[in-house]
Amino acid sequence: MKPPVQNIHISKFTSQGVISKSDLLAVEEPLEIRLGFGQLNEREQRSISVTMRTPGHDFELVLGFLFTEGIIKSNEQIGSINYCSTVKADEFENVVRVELKPDVKLDYGKFQRHFYTSSSCGVCGKSSIDSVKVNCQPVQSEFKITSDFILSLSNKLREAQHIFEHTGGLHASALFDQNGSLILLREDVGRHNALDKVIGGTLLKNQVPLSDFVLMVSGRLSFELVQKAAVAGISIIAAVGAP
């Protein structure tokens, strides 16, 4: 498994001069998602996205991406998910192949993406304005929390960001239950990747829809985060930054 951080040698410029030391940096590498689909005797393969991400929980990231993009409706539609073994050395553990079950029907309009998405943007890989929108049902929930509950989440999120503690360079998304207990947290250089990892992790546990949880994110509450949360059925979102 590729590490999420890397120890490198740096030169630190201070008022006393230049200091040579080692430092931990967050890793950012491409992840290509390849999709296999069709009947057993007519299988097709298509590369549907390349996203810049922090290695770790890659299968969760892929599942969350496929779900929030509307390509799959549940984890039950997945036949298998593995790293591709027949790749170049620099692509090792950077290419994931997902095999859908033969009875899964695909909307080819969901594939209308350019192949590259940066870590800073969850929608800039889209090939048209219309493809930015994902169909999702209105979130139904009786879930209620207090303002004090919301204000407590930021510190809880920060305390649980172990990789950020060493690098200062990662976003985080986390789910909390009604008691304020941390259920799942994921970090990534891309805020949309961090949320896809959380949603993918809950898909693996068959917990979606997530109507009884609060989502807390570490940065600005951007459009793609709200949309991904809505697809997963999350009814309350809190963020450090402004919407």
Short mmCIF file of C-alpha atoms in Angstrom, two decimals:
data_model
loop_
_atom_site.label_atom_id
_atom_site.label_comp_id
_atom_site.label_asym_id
_atom_site.label_seq_id
_atom_site.Cartn_x
_atom_site.Cartn_y
_atom_site.Cartn_z
CA MET A 1 0.00 0.00 0.00
CA LYS A 2 1.38 3.40 -0.97
CA PRO A 3 2.04 5.68 2.02
CA PRO A 4 -0.02 8.89 2.41
CA VAL A 5 3.06 10.84 3.53
CA GLN A 6 6.68 11.01 2.40
CA ASN A 7 9.79 11.99 4.32
CA ILE A 8 11.92 14.38 2.27
CA HIS A 9 14.98 16.57 2.83
CA ILE A 10 14.26 20.30 2.85
CA SER A 11 16.09 23.61 3.30
CA LYS A 12 14.35 25.85 5.82
CA PHE A 13 15.07 29.57 5.51
CA THR A 14 15.06 31.39 8.86
CA SER A 15 16.34 34.70 10.25
CA GLN A 16 19.37 32.79 11.52
CA GLY A 17 20.16 31.33 8.11
CA VAL A 18 19.40 28.15 6.17
CA ILE A 19 18.69 24.97 8.11
CA SER A 20 18.74 21.52 6.51
CA LYS A 21 16.22 19.08 7.97
CA SER A 22 13.76 16.34 7.08
CA ASP A 23 10.04 16.97 6.81
CA LEU A 24 6.86 15.01 6.13
CA LEU A 25 4.81 16.00 3.10
CA ALA A 26 1.38 14.80 2.04
CA VAL A 27 1.58 12.61 -1.06
CA GLU A 28 -0.45 13.50 -4.15
CA GLU A 29 -0.60 10.91 -6.93
CA PRO A 30 -3.01 10.10 -9.77
CA LEU A 31 -5.61 7.38 -9.45
CA GLU A 32 -7.17 6.03 -12.63
CA ILE A 33 -10.55 4.32 -12.39
CA ARG A 34 -11.28 1.63 -14.98
CA LEU A 35 -14.73 0.12 -15.25
CA GLY A 36 -15.57 -3.35 -16.58
CA PHE A 37 -19.20 -3.95 -17.51
CA GLY A 38 -21.54 -5.91 -19.77
CA GLN A 39 -22.63 -9.51 -20.16
CA LEU A 40 -20.09 -12.20 -19.37
CA ASN A 41 -19.47 -12.95 -23.05
CA GLU A 42 -19.37 -9.26 -24.06
CA ARG A 43 -17.40 -7.49 -21.35
CA GLU A 44 -16.20 -3.96 -22.04
CA GLN A 45 -13.62 -1.85 -20.25
CA ARG A 46 -13.55 1.91 -20.06
CA SER A 47 -11.31 4.38 -18.24
CA ILE A 48 -13.75 6.83 -16.68
CA SER A 49 -11.66 9.15 -14.51
CA VAL A 50 -8.22 10.10 -13.29
CA THR A 51 -8.18 12.05 -10.03
CA MET A 52 -5.28 13.40 -8.02
CA ARG A 53 -5.51 11.94 -4.53
CA THR A 54 -3.64 11.00 -1.38
CA PRO A 55 -3.01 7.22 -1.44
CA GLY A 56 -4.94 5.23 1.14
CA HIS A 57 -8.49 3.85 1.21
CA ASP A 58 -8.42 3.84 -2.61
CA PHE A 59 -11.22 1.30 -2.98
CA GLU A 60 -13.45 3.41 -0.74
CA LEU A 61 -12.62 6.43 -2.89
CA VAL A 62 -13.55 4.56 -6.06
CA LEU A 63 -16.81 3.19 -4.64
CA GLY A 64 -17.79 6.60 -3.28
CA PHE A 65 -17.02 8.23 -6.62
CA LEU A 66 -19.06 5.69 -8.61
CA PHE A 67 -21.98 6.08 -6.18
CA THR A 68 -22.03 9.87 -6.00
CA GLU A 69 -21.69 10.11 -9.78
CA GLY A 70 -24.77 7.90 -10.16
CA ILE A 71 -22.91 5.09 -11.94
CA ILE A 72 -23.82 2.54 -9.26
CA LYS A 73 -26.74 2.51 -6.82
CA SER A 74 -25.31 0.18 -4.17
CA ASN A 75 -22.32 -1.92 -3.23
CA GLU A 76 -24.32 -4.98 -4.34
CA GLN A 77 -23.72 -4.00 -7.99
CA ILE A 78 -19.96 -4.48 -7.63
CA GLY A 79 -18.54 -7.80 -8.76
CA SER A 80 -14.94 -7.10 -7.79
CA ILE A 81 -12.55 -4.22 -7.20
CA ASN A 82 -8.78 -4.59 -7.46
CA TYR A 83 -5.60 -2.78 -8.37
CA CYS A 84 -4.63 -3.50 -11.97
CA SER A 85 -1.56 -5.75 -12.07
CA THR A 86 -0.67 -5.31 -15.75
CA VAL A 87 0.52 -1.71 -15.54
CA LYS A 88 3.81 0.16 -15.81
CA ALA A 89 5.99 0.49 -12.73
CA ASP A 90 4.99 4.11 -12.10
CA GLU A 91 1.30 3.13 -12.28
CA PHE A 92 1.58 0.46 -9.57
CA GLU A 93 -1.37 0.84 -7.15
CA ASN A 94 -2.45 3.91 -9.10
CA VAL A 95 -4.95 2.11 -11.34
CA VAL A 96 -8.09 0.49 -9.93
CA ARG A 97 -10.36 -1.75 -11.95
CA VAL A 98 -13.97 -2.23 -10.92
CA GLU A 99 -15.98 -5.07 -12.40
CA LEU A 100 -19.72 -4.47 -12.33
CA LYS A 101 -22.09 -7.41 -12.18
CA PRO A 102 -23.47 -8.45 -15.60
CA ASP A 103 -27.02 -7.29 -14.86
CA VAL A 104 -26.03 -3.68 -14.10
CA LYS A 105 -27.40 -1.30 -16.73
CA LEU A 106 -25.29 1.76 -17.40
CA ASP A 107 -26.26 5.25 -18.48
CA TYR A 108 -23.50 6.16 -20.89
CA GLY A 109 -24.17 9.82 -20.22
CA LYS A 110 -22.53 9.25 -16.84
CA PHE A 111 -19.22 8.76 -18.63
CA GLN A 112 -19.17 12.28 -20.07
CA ARG A 113 -16.01 13.40 -18.31
CA HIS A 114 -12.58 14.48 -19.31
CA PHE A 115 -10.07 12.05 -17.86
CA TYR A 116 -8.30 14.43 -15.48
CA THR A 117 -9.65 15.95 -12.27
CA SER A 118 -7.34 17.93 -9.99
CA SER A 119 -7.33 17.49 -6.24
CA SER A 120 -8.65 21.01 -5.79
CA CYS A 121 -11.83 20.55 -7.80
CA GLY A 122 -14.46 17.85 -7.87
CA VAL A 123 -16.33 19.10 -10.93
CA CYS A 124 -13.62 20.52 -13.22
CA GLY A 125 -13.27 17.18 -14.97
CA LYS A 126 -16.81 17.41 -16.30
CA SER A 127 -17.16 17.67 -20.05
CA SER A 128 -20.28 19.86 -20.04
CA ILE A 129 -22.32 22.01 -17.67
CA ASP A 130 -25.23 19.56 -17.77
CA SER A 131 -23.01 16.70 -16.59
CA VAL A 132 -22.18 18.60 -13.39
CA LYS A 133 -25.65 17.78 -12.05
CA VAL A 134 -26.35 14.38 -10.51
CA ASN A 135 -29.90 13.17 -9.94
CA CYS A 136 -30.73 12.53 -6.30
CA GLN A 137 -33.84 12.31 -4.17
CA PRO A 138 -34.72 14.97 -1.57
CA VAL A 139 -33.20 14.04 1.78
CA GLN A 140 -35.82 12.90 4.30
CA SER A 141 -34.84 12.98 7.97
CA GLU A 142 -36.17 13.86 11.42
CA PHE A 143 -32.60 14.19 12.66
CA LYS A 144 -32.13 17.24 14.92
CA ILE A 145 -29.10 18.64 16.73
CA THR A 146 -28.25 21.74 18.77
CA SER A 147 -25.99 24.64 17.86
CA ASP A 148 -23.59 23.59 20.65
CA PHE A 149 -23.37 20.17 19.01
CA ILE A 150 -22.35 21.75 15.70
CA LEU A 151 -19.78 24.03 17.36
CA SER A 152 -18.13 21.03 19.05
CA LEU A 153 -17.47 19.19 15.79
CA SER A 154 -14.62 21.35 14.51
CA ASN A 155 -12.31 20.49 17.41
CA LYS A 156 -13.26 16.82 17.23
CA LEU A 157 -12.46 16.78 13.51
CA ARG A 158 -9.14 18.53 14.01
CA GLU A 159 -8.08 16.20 16.82
CA ALA A 160 -8.74 13.16 14.62
CA GLN A 161 -6.79 14.44 11.58
CA HIS A 162 -3.62 12.45 12.25
CA ILE A 163 -2.02 12.92 8.83
CA PHE A 164 -2.81 16.65 8.83
CA GLU A 165 -1.07 16.86 12.21
CA HIS A 166 2.23 15.88 10.53
CA THR A 167 1.82 17.59 7.16
CA GLY A 168 -0.67 20.47 7.42
CA GLY A 169 -1.70 19.73 3.85
CA LEU A 170 -4.88 17.64 3.85
CA HIS A 171 -8.63 18.11 3.90
CA ALA A 172 -10.89 15.87 5.97
CA SER A 173 -14.49 14.68 5.98
CA ALA A 174 -16.05 12.94 8.96
CA LEU A 175 -19.36 11.46 10.03
CA PHE A 176 -20.69 11.93 13.57
CA ASP A 177 -23.68 10.26 15.17
CA GLN A 178 -26.39 11.89 17.30
CA ASN A 179 -24.22 11.54 20.40
CA GLY A 180 -21.34 13.41 18.80
CA SER A 181 -19.23 10.26 18.45
CA LEU A 182 -16.90 10.06 15.48
CA ILE A 183 -18.05 7.25 13.17
CA LEU A 184 -15.67 7.59 10.22
CA LEU A 185 -13.01 10.10 9.12
CA ARG A 186 -10.95 10.22 5.95
CA GLU A 187 -8.22 12.64 4.84
CA ASP A 188 -7.09 13.59 1.33
CA VAL A 189 -5.51 16.43 -0.62
CA GLY A 190 -8.87 16.77 -2.40
CA ARG A 191 -11.91 17.66 -0.30
CA HIS A 192 -14.17 15.78 -2.73
CA ASN A 193 -11.92 12.71 -2.47
CA ALA A 194 -12.09 12.76 1.33
CA LEU A 195 -15.89 12.74 1.16
CA ASP A 196 -15.96 10.01 -1.49
CA LYS A 197 -13.78 7.89 0.81
CA VAL A 198 -16.23 8.39 3.68
CA ILE A 199 -19.23 7.54 1.51
CA GLY A 200 -17.43 4.57 -0.01
CA GLY A 201 -16.54 3.31 3.46
CA THR A 202 -20.17 3.44 4.54
CA LEU A 203 -21.26 1.73 1.32
CA LEU A 204 -19.02 -1.21 2.21
CA LYS A 205 -20.89 -1.46 5.53
CA ASN A 206 -24.32 -1.04 3.88
CA GLN A 207 -25.02 2.07 5.99
CA VAL A 208 -26.28 4.31 3.16
CA PRO A 209 -28.50 6.39 3.27
CA LEU A 210 -26.73 8.38 5.97
CA SER A 211 -29.73 10.37 7.17
CA ASP A 212 -28.91 9.87 10.88
CA PHE A 213 -25.40 11.32 10.72
CA VAL A 214 -23.82 14.76 10.58
CA LEU A 215 -21.11 15.43 8.02
CA MET A 216 -18.29 17.74 9.10
CA VAL A 217 -15.76 18.95 6.53
CA SER A 218 -12.51 20.81 7.09
CA GLY A 219 -12.76 23.56 4.49
CA ARG A 220 -15.13 25.48 2.26
CA LEU A 221 -18.52 23.87 1.69
CA SER A 222 -18.43 23.70 -2.10
CA PHE A 223 -21.13 22.63 -4.54
CA GLU A 224 -19.79 19.15 -5.21
CA LEU A 225 -19.63 18.34 -1.48
CA VAL A 226 -23.27 19.32 -0.97
CA GLN A 227 -24.31 17.27 -3.99
CA LYS A 228 -22.33 14.20 -2.91
CA ALA A 229 -23.80 14.47 0.59
CA ALA A 230 -27.32 14.70 -0.84
CA VAL A 231 -26.79 11.59 -2.96
CA ALA A 232 -25.73 9.74 0.21
CA GLY A 233 -28.80 10.98 2.08
CA ILE A 234 -26.91 13.16 4.57
CA SER A 235 -29.30 15.71 6.07
CA ILE A 236 -26.94 18.00 8.01
CA ILE A 237 -23.57 19.33 6.85
CA ALA A 238 -21.21 21.55 8.84
CA ALA A 239 -18.03 23.17 7.62
CA VAL A 240 -15.15 25.30 8.85
CA GLY A 241 -15.35 27.58 5.81
CA ALA A 242 -18.28 29.45 4.31
CA PRO A 243 -20.72 27.81 1.87
#
